[in-house]
Short mmCIF file of C-alpha atoms and ligand atoms in Angstrom, two decimals:
data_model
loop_
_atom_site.label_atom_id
_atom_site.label_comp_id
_atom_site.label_asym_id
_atom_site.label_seq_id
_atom_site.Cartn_x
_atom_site.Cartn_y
_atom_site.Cartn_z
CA UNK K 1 26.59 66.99 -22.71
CA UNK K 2 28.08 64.06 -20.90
CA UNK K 3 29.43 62.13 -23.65
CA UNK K 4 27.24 58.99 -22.78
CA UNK K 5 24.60 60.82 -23.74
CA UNK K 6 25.05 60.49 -27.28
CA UNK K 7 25.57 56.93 -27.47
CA UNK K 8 22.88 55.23 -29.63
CA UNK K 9 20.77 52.16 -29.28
CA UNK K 10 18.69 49.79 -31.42
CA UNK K 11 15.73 50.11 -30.06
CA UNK K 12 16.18 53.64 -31.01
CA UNK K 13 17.05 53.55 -34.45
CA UNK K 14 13.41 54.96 -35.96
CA UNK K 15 14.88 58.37 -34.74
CA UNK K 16 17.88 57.81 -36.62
CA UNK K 17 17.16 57.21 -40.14
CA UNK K 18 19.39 58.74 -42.78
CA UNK K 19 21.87 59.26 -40.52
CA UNK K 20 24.88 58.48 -39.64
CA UNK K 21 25.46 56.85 -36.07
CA UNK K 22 27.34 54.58 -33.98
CA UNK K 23 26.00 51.33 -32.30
CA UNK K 24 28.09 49.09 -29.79
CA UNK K 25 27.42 45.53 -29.08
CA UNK K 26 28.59 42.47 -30.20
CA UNK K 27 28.55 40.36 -32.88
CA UNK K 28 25.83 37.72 -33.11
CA UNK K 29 26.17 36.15 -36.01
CA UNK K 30 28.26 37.17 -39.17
CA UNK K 31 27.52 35.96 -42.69
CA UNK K 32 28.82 37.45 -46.35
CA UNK K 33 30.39 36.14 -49.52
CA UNK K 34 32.38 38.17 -51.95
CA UNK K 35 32.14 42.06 -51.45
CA UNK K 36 29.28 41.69 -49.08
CA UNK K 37 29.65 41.17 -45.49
CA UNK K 38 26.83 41.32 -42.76
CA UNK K 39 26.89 41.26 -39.38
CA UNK K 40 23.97 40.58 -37.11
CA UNK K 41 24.89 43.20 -33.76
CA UNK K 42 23.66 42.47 -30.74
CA UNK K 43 23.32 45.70 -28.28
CA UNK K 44 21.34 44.55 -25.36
CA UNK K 45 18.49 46.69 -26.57
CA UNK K 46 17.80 44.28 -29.97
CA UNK K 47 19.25 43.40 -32.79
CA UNK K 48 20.50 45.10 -36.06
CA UNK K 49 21.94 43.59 -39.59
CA UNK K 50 25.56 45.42 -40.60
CA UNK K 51 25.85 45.54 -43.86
CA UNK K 52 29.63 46.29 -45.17
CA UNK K 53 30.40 46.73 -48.98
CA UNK K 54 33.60 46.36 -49.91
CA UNK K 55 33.50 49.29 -52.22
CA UNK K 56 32.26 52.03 -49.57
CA UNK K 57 35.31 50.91 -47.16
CA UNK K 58 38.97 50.51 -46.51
CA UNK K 59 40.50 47.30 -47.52
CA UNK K 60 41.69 47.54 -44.05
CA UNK K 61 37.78 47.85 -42.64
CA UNK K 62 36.87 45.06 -45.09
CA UNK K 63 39.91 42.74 -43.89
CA UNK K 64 39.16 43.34 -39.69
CA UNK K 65 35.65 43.08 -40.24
CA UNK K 66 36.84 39.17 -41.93
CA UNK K 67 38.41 38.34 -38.65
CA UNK K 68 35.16 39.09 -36.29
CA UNK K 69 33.78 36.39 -34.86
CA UNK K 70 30.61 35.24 -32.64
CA UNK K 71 30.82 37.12 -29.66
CA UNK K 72 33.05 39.77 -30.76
CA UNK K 73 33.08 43.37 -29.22
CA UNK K 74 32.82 46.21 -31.67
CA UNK K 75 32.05 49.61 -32.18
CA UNK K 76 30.29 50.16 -35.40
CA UNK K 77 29.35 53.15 -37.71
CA UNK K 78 26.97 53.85 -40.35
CA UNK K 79 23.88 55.14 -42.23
CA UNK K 80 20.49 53.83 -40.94
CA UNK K 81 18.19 52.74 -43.61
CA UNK K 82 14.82 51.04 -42.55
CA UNK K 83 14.52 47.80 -44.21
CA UNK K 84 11.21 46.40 -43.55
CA UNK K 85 12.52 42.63 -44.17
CA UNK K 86 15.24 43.04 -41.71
CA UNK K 87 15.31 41.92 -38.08
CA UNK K 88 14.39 44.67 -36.10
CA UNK K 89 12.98 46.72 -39.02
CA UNK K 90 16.25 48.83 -39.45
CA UNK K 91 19.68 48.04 -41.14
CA UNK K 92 23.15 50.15 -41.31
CA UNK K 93 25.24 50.72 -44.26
CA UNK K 94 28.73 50.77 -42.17
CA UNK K 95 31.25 53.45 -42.62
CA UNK K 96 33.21 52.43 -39.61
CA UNK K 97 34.43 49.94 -37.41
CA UNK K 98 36.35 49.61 -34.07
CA UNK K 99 37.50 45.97 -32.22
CA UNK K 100 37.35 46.38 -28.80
CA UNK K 101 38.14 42.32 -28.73
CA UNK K 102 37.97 39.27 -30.57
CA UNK K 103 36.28 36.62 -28.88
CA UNK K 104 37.70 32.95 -29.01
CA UNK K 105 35.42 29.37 -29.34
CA UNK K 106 32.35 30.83 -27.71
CA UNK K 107 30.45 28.00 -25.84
CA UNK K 108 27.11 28.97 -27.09
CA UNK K 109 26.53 28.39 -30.83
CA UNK K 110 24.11 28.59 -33.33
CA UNK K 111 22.94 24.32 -32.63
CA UNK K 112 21.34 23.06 -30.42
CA UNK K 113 22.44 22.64 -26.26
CA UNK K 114 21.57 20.74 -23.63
CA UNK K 115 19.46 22.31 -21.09
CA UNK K 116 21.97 21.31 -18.03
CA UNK K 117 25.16 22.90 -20.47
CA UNK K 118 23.19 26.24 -21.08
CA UNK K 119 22.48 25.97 -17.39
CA UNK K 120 26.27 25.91 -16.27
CA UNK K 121 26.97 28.66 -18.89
CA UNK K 122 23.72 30.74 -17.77
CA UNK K 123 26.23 34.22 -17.26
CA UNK K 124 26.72 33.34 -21.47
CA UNK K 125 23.54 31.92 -21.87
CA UNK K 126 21.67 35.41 -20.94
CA UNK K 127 23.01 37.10 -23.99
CA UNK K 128 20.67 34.10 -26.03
CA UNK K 129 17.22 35.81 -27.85
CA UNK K 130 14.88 33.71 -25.75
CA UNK K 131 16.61 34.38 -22.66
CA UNK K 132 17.47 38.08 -23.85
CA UNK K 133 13.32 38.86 -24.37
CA UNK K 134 12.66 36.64 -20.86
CA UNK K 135 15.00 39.48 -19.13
CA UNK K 136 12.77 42.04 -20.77
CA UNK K 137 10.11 40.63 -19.92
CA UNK K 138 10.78 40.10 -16.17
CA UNK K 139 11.98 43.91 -15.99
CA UNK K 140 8.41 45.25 -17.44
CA UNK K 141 6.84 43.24 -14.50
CA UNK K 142 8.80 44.50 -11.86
CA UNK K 143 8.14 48.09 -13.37
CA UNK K 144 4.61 47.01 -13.86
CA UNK K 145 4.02 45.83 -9.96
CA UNK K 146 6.69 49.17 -9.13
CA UNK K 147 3.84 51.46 -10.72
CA UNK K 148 0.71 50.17 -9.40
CA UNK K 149 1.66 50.20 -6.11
CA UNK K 150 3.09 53.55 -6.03
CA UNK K 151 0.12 55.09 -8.64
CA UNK K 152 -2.47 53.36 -6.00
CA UNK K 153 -1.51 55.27 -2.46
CA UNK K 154 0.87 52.66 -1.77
CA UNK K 155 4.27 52.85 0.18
CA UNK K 156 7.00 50.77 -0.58
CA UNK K 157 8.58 50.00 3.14
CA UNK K 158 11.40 46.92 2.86
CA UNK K 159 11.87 44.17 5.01
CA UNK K 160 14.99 42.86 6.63
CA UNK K 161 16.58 39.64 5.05
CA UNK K 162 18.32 38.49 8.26
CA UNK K 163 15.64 37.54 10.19
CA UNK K 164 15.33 36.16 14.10
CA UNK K 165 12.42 33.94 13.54
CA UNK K 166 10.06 31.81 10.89
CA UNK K 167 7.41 33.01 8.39
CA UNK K 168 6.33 30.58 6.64
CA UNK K 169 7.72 27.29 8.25
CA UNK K 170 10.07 26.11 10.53
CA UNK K 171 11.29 23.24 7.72
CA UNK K 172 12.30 25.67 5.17
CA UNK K 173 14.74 27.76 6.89
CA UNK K 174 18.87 29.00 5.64
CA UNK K 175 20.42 29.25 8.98
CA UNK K 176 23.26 31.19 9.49
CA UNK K 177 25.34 32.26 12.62
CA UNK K 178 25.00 35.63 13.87
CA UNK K 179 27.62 37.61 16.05
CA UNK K 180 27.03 36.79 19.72
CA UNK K 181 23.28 36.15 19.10
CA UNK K 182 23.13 33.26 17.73
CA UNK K 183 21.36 31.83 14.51
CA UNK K 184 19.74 34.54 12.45
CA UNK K 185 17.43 33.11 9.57
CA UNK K 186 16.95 34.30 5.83
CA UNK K 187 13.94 35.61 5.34
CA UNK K 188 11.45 33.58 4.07
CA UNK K 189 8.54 36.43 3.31
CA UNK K 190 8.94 39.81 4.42
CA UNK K 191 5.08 39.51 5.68
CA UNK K 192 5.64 39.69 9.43
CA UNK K 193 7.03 43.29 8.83
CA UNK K 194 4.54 44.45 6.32
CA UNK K 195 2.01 43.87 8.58
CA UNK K 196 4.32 46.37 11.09
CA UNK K 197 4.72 48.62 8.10
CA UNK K 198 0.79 48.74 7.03
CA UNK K 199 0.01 49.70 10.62
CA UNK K 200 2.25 52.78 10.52
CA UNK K 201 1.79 53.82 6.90
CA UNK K 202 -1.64 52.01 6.29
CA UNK K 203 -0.84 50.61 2.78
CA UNK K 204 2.63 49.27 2.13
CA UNK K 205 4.25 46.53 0.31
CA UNK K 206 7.56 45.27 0.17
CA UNK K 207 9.43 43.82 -2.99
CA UNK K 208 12.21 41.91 -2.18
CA UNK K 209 14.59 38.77 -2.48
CA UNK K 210 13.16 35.45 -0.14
CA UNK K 211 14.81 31.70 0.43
CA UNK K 212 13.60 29.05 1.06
CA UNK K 213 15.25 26.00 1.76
CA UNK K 214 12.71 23.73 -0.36
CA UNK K 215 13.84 20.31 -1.18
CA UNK K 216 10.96 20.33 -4.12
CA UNK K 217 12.74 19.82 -7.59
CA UNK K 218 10.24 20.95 -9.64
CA UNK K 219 9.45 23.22 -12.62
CA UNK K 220 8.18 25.99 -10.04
CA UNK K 221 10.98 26.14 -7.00
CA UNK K 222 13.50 27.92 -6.59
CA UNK K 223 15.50 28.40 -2.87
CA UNK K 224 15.70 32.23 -3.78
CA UNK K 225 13.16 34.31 -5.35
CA UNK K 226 11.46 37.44 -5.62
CA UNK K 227 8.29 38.34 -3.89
CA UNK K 228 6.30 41.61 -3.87
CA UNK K 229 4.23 41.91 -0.63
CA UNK K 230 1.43 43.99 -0.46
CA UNK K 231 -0.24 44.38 3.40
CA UNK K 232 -3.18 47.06 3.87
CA UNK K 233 -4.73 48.36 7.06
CA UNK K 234 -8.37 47.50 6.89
CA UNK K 235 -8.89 45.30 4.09
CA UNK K 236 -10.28 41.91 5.04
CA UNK K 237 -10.28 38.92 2.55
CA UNK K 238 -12.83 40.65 0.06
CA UNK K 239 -10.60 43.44 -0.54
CA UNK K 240 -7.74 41.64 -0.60
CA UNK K 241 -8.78 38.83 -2.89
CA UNK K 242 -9.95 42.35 -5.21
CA UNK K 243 -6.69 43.94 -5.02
CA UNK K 244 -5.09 40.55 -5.94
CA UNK K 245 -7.33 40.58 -9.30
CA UNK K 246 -6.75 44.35 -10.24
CA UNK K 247 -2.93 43.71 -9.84
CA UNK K 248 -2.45 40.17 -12.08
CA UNK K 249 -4.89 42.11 -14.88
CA UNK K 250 -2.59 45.41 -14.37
CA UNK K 251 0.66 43.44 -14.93
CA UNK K 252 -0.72 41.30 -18.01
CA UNK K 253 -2.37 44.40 -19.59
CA UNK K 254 0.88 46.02 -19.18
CA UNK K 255 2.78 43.59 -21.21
CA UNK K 256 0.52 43.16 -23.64
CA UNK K 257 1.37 47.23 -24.18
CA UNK K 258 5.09 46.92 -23.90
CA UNK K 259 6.68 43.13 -24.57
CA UNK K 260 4.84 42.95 -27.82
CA UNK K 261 8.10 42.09 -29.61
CA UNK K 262 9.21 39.85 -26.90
CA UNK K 263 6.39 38.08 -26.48
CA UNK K 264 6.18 37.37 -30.21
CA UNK K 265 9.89 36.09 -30.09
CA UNK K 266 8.86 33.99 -27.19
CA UNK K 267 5.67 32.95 -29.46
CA UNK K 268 3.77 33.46 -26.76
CA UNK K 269 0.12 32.96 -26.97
CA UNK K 270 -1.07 36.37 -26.91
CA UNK K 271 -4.85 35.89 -27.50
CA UNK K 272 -4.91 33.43 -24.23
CA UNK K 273 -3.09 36.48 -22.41
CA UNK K 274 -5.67 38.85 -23.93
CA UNK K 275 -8.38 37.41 -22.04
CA UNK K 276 -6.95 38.12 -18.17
CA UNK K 277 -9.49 40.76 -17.73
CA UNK K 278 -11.12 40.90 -14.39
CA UNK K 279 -13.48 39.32 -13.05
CA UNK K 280 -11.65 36.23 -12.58
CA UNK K 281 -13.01 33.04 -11.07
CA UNK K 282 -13.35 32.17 -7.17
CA UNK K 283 -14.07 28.83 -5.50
CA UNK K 284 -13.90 27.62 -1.76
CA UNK K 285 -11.75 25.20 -0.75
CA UNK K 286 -14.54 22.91 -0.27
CA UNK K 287 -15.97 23.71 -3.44
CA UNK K 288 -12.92 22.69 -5.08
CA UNK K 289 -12.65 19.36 -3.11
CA UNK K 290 -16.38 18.61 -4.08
CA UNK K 291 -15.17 19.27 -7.57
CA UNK K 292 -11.92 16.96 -7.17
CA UNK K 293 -14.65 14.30 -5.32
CA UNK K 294 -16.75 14.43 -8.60
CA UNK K 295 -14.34 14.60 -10.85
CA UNK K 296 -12.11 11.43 -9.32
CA UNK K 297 -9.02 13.15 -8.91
CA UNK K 298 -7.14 11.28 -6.10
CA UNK K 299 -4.54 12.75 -3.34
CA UNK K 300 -1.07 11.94 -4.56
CA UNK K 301 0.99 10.20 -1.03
CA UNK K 302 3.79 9.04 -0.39
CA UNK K 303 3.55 5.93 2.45
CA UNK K 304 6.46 3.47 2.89
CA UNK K 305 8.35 4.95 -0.16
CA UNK K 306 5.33 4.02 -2.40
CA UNK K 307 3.45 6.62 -4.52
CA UNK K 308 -0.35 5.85 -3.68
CA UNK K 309 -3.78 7.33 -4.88
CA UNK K 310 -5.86 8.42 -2.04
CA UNK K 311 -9.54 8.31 -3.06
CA UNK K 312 -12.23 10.28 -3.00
CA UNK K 313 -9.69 13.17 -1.79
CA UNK K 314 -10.27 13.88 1.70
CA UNK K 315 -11.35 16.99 2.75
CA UNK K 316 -8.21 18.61 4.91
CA UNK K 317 -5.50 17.93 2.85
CA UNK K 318 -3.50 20.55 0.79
CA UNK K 319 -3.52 21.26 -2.77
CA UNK K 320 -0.71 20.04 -4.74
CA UNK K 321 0.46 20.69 -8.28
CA UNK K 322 -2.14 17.28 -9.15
CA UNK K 323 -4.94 18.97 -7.86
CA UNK K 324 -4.53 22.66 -8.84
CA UNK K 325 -3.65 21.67 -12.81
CA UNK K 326 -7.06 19.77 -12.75
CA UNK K 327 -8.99 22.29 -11.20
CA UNK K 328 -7.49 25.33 -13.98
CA UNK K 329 -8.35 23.01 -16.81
CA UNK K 330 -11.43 24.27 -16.64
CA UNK K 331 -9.86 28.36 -16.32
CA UNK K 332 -8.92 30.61 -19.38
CA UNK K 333 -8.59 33.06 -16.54
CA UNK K 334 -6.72 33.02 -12.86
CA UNK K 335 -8.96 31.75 -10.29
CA UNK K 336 -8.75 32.47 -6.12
CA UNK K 337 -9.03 29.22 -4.09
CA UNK K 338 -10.13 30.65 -0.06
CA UNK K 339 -11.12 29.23 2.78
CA UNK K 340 -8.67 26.92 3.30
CA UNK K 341 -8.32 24.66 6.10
CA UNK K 342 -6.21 25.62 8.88
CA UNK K 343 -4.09 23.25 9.48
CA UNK K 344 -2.54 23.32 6.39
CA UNK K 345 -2.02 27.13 6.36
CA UNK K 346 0.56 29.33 8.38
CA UNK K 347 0.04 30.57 11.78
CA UNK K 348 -0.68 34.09 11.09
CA UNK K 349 -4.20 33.49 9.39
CA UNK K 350 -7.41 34.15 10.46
CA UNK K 351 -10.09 31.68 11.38
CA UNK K 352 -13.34 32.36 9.88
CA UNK K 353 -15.82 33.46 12.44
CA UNK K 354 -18.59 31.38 10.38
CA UNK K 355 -16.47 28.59 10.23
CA UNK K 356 -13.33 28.14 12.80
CA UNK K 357 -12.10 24.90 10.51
CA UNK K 358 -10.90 27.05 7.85
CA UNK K 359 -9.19 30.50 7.48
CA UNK K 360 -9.43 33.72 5.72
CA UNK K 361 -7.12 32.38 3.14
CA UNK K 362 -6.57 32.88 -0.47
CA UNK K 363 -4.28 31.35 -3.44
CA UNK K 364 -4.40 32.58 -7.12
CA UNK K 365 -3.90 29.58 -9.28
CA UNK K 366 -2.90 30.45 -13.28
CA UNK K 367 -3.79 29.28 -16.11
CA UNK K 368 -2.14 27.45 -18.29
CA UNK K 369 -0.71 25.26 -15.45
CA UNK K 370 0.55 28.19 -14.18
CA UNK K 371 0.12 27.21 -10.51
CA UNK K 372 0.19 29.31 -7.41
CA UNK K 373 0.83 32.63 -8.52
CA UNK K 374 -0.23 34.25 -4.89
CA UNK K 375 -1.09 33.19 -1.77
CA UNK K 376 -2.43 35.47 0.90
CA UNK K 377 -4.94 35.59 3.82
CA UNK K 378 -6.84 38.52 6.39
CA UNK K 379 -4.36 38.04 9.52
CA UNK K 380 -5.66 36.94 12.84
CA UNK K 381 -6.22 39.95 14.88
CA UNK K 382 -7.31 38.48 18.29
CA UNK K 383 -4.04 38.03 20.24
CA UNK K 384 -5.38 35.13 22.30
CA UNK K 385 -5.87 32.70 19.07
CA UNK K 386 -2.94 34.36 17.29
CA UNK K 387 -0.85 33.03 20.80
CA UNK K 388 -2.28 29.66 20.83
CA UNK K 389 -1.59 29.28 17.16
CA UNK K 390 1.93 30.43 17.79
CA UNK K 391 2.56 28.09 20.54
CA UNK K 392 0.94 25.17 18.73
CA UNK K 393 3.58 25.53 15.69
CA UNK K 394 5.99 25.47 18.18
CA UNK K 395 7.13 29.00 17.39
CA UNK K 396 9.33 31.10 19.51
CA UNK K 397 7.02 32.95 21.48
CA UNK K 398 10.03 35.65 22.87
CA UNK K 399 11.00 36.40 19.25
CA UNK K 400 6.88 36.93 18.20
CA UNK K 401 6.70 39.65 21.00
CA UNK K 402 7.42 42.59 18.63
CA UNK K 403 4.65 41.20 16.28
CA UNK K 404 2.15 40.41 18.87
CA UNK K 405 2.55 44.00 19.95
CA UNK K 406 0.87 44.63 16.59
CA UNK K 407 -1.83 43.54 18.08
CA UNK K 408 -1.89 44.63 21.41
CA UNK K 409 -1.79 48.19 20.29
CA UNK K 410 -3.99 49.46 17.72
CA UNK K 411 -4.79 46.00 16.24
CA UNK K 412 -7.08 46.40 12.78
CA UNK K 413 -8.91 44.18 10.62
CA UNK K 414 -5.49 43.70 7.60
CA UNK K 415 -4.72 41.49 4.93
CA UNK K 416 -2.14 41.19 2.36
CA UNK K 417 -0.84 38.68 0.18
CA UNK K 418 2.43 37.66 -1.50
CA UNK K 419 2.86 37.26 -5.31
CA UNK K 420 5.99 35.24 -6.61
CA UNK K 421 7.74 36.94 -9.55
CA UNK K 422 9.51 34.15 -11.30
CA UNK K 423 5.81 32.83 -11.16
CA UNK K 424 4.23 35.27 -13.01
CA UNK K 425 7.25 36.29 -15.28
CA UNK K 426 7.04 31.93 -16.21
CA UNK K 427 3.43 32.03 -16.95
CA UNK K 428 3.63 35.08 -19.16
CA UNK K 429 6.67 34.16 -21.00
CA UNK K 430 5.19 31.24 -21.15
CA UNK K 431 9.12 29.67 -20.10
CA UNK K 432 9.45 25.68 -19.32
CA UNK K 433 11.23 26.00 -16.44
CA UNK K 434 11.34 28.73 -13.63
CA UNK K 435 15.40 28.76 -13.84
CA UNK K 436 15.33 30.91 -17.15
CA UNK K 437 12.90 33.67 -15.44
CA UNK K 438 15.65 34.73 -12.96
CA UNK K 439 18.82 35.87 -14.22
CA UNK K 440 20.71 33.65 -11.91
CA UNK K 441 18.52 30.87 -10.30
CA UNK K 442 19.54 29.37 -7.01
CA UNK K 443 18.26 25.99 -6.78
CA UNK K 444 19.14 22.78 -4.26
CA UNK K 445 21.65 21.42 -6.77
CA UNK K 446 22.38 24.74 -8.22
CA UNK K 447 24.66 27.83 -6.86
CA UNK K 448 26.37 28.50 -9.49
CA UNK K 449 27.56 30.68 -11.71
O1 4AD L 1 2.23 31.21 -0.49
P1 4AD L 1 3.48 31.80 0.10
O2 4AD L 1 4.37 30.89 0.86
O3 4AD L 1 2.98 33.02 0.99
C1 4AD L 1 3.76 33.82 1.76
O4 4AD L 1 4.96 33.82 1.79
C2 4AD L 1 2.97 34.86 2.50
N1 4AD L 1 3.75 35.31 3.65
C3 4AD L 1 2.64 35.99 1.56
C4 4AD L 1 1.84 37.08 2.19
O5 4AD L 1 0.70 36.86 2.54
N2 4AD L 1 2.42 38.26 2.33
O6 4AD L 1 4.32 32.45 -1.07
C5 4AD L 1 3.77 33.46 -1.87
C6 4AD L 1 4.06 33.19 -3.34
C7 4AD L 1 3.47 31.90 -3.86
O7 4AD L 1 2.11 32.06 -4.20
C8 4AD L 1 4.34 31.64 -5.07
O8 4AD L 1 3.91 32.47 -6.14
C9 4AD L 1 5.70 32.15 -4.61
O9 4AD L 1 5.46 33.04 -3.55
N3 4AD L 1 6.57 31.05 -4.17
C10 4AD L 1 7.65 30.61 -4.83
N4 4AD L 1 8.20 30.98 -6.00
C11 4AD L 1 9.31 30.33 -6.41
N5 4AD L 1 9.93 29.36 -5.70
C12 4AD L 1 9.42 28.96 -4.51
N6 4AD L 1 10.04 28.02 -3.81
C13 4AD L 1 8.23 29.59 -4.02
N7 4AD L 1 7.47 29.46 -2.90
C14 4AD L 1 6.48 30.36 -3.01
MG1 MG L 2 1.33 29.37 -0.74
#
C-alpha cells in the first residue's frame, strides 16, 4: 500500500475510535493550564481537540508541545475517543508528537480584522472556519452541477479562453496581443462554442473560468469567474427555462445532503433553503415592469453626474440590482424573468415570432437578494436577422463566419443558458460579499495575492 494511503483525516475519525492514529494539520488554537494541554488541529478536512496529559507523555512531548503556536505544523498521535461536547464530535488522547515547523506572529488571530486586511492576506485568510466551510461549500456545487450534467446525457465539451471576438459586449473585453494576429480577447462566456459543441454532440455544456472587464464595484462582480454553460440541440425557451429550474433545485437539494455542517457553521438559514423545490415562479418582462409601475419603483440614472429617479419605469430599460431586489421581495423561491426587450439583450437571441420587440430571453433572479443567478435565451436561428443583429452591434462580421456557419448548415431550434458560480455558491452560503466565494477573487482594484 502506497504509504499515503494510510494517512488519516478528521472527517474520518468515526472509523477510528479506540484506536490509535495519526492526524496532520496545524495548530488552531492551543489552550491548557497545569498538566493539561489542548490543542485545537486543524487538517483541512475539520477540526479536532488534542488533549495531552502530562502524565501519559515525555517531559520532552509535554515541553515541545509548550512551544506550539497558532499556525504551527505538526504531526500528531493518539487514541480517538468520541466526545459528544467536542468540536467535531471526536477528541484524541495524544501519545505522540512531531514539529514539522513553528510558525512566527501569524497575521490572522483570534480578534477581530478588517475586511480589506483579511482581503490582502486572503492565501492566510482561507485557512479561517467561515472561509474554510465557504471552500466546501463551493466544491459540493461544482460536484453538484459536474453530476447532473453528466447523470442527464450531457457532454462536457470546453471552450477556448483566448478568444478572436465578443460574447457578451464589446465594453467588457481583456485585450491582449497575440503573435502575428493581432489582439486575441479573454473569453467572456464560452456560449458561442457551446452552441458549436451542442450541434455536434446535441447536449453539451462547458464549465469554465470567464473575465470580464466590469467597472461595477459591487457585492456581485467579479472580472473573473466561473460559469457552467449548458447549450442543447432542440430545446427552445420552455425547455430551457425547465432545465434551468431542475438544475438550481438539484444543486440546493444537494447541499442540503452534504454541507450540513458547513452550512450550520455558516448559520445559514436552512429552512429558507429547504423550500427551493420546483416549481419556481415566472414573470414576463412586461409583467414585471407593470409590477414595478404599480408598485412605484423608479429607474435609477445617472444624467450630468446626478443620481435621478425615473418614474413610472419605462418600459425598455434593463433591470438593475433596484429593480430585481424589489421584484424577489415578494419570492421565497428563484423566479425566471423572459421576454426581455431586445435591445438590452446580446446579439445572439431570438426575437419572439409573437412579438419581434422582445426576445426568447430568460434570467433567474434569487432570493434573498440573491440577484441574477442565470441568464440565458433560445438563439436566433434565421441567419438573415442573426446578420443584421451582428452588424448592428457593430460586431466583426469576418470573425462571426465560423458561427454563422452554425447556421447555414444544419441550423436547429437551441437554447442554453449560463449560471454564475460565485453567484450561487454566495446565495447558498449565504456570504456578504462575492470575494470570499472564490478562493482568489480578481476584482478592478484587486489582483492580488
Ligand atoms: O447573463 P450573462 O452575461 O450570460 C452569458 O454570459 C450567456 N452567454 C450565458 C449563456 O446563455 N450561455 O452571464 C451569465 C451569469 C449571470 O447570470 C451571473 O450569474 C454570472 O454569469 N455573472 C457574473 N458573476 C460574477 N461576476 C460577474 N461580473 C458576472 N457577470 C455575470
Ligand atoms: Mg445577464
Amino acid at each position: 500500500m502506497s504509504p499515503y494511503k494510510s494517512f488519516r483525516y478528521i472527517e474520518n475519525l468515526a472509523d477510528f475510535v479506540g484506536q490509535e492514529v495519526t492526524l496532520r494539520g496545524w495548530v488552531q488554537n492551543k489552550t491548557g493550564k497545569g498538566k493539561l494541554q489542548f490543542i485545537i488541529l486543524r487538517d483541512g478536512t475539520g477540526i479536532c481537540q488534542c488533549v495531552i496529559f502530562k502524565n501519559n507523555v515525555s517531559e520532552e512531548l509535554f515541553a515541545d508541545a509548550k512551544t506550539l503556536t497558532q499556525e504551527s505544523a505538526i504531526e500528531i498521535t493518539g487514541t480517538i475517543r468520541a466526545e459528544e461536547r467536542a468540536p467535531g464530535g471526536y477528541e484524541m488522547d495524544v501519545t505522540g508528537l512531531k514539529i514539522h515547523s513553528i510558525s512566527k506572529d501569524y497575521p490572522i488571530t483570534p480578534k477581530e480584522h478588517g475586511d480589506a486586511f483579511l482581503i490582502e492576506h486572503r492565501h492566510l485568510w482561507l485557512r479561517s472556519s467561515r472561509q474554510h466551510a465557504i471552500m466546501r461549500v463551493r466544491a459540493a456545487i461544482v460536484k453538484a452541477i459536474r453530476d447532473f450534467f453528466d447523470g442527464n446525457g450531457f457532454k462536457l465539451m470546453d471552450s477556448p479562453i483566448l478568444t478572436p471576438n465578443a460574447c457578451e459586449g464589446t465594453t467588457t473585453l481583456f485585450e491582449t496581443k497575440y503573435f502575428d494576429l493581432g489582439s486575441a480577447y479573454l473569453s467572456q462566456s464560452g456560449q458561442l462554442y457551446a452552441e458549436a459543441s451542442a450541434l455536434a454532440m446535441g447536449r453539451v455544456y462547458t464549465f469554465g473560468p470567464v473575465f470580464r472587464a466590469e467597472r461595477s464595484k459591487t457585492r456581485k462582480h467579479l472580472t473573473e469567474f466561473w460559469i457552467v454553460e449548458p447549450e442543447m440541440a432542440f430545446f427552445d425557451l420552455n425547455d430551457d427555462m425547465d432545465l434551468a429550474e431542475d438544475l438550481v433545485e438539484y444543486i440546493v437539494q444537494y447541499c442540503l445532503k452534504h454541507c450540513q455542517t458547513e452550512l450550520k457553521l455558516l448559520e445559514r438559514n436552512i429552512e429558507n433553503l429547504e423550500k427551493i423545490k420546483r416549481p419556481f415562479y415566472r414573470m414576463s418582462y412586461s409583467n414585471a415592469v407593470d409590477w414595478l409601475v404599480e408598485n412605484k419603483i423608479p429607474l435609477k440614472k445617472k444624467i450630468d453626474g446626478k443620481d435621478v429617479d425615473i418614474l413610472p419605469f419605462p418600459w425598455g430599460e434593463d433591470f438593475g440590482a433596484v429593480q430585481e431586489e424589489a421584484i424577489m421581495e415578494q419570492f421565497d423561491k428563484p423566479c425566471i424573468i423572459h421576454r426581455y426587450p431586445a435591445e438590452v439583450k446580446a446579439f445572439y437571441m431570438k426575437r419572439d415570432p409573437e412579438d419581434s420587440k422582445v426576445v426568447l430571453a430568460m434570467d433567474m433572479l434569487g432570493p434573498e437578494k440573491a440577484g441574477e443567478i442565470i441568464g440565458g435565451s433560445q438563439r436566433e436561428d434565421n441567419i438573415d436577422l442573426l446578420t443584421e443583429r451582428i452588424k448592428k452591434d457593430n460586431l466583426p462580421m469576418d470573425e462571426f463566419q465560423w458561427y454563422l456557419d452554425l447556421r447555414r448548415f444544419g441550423s436547429v431550434p437551441h437554447s442554453g443558458f449560463g449560471l454564475g458560480l460565485e453567484r450561487v455558491v454566495k446565495w447558498i452560503t449565504g456570504a456578504s460579499h462575492i470575494r470570499e466565494v472564490i478562493p482568489f477573487p480578481r476584482m478592478i482594484y484587486r489582483i492580488v495575492p
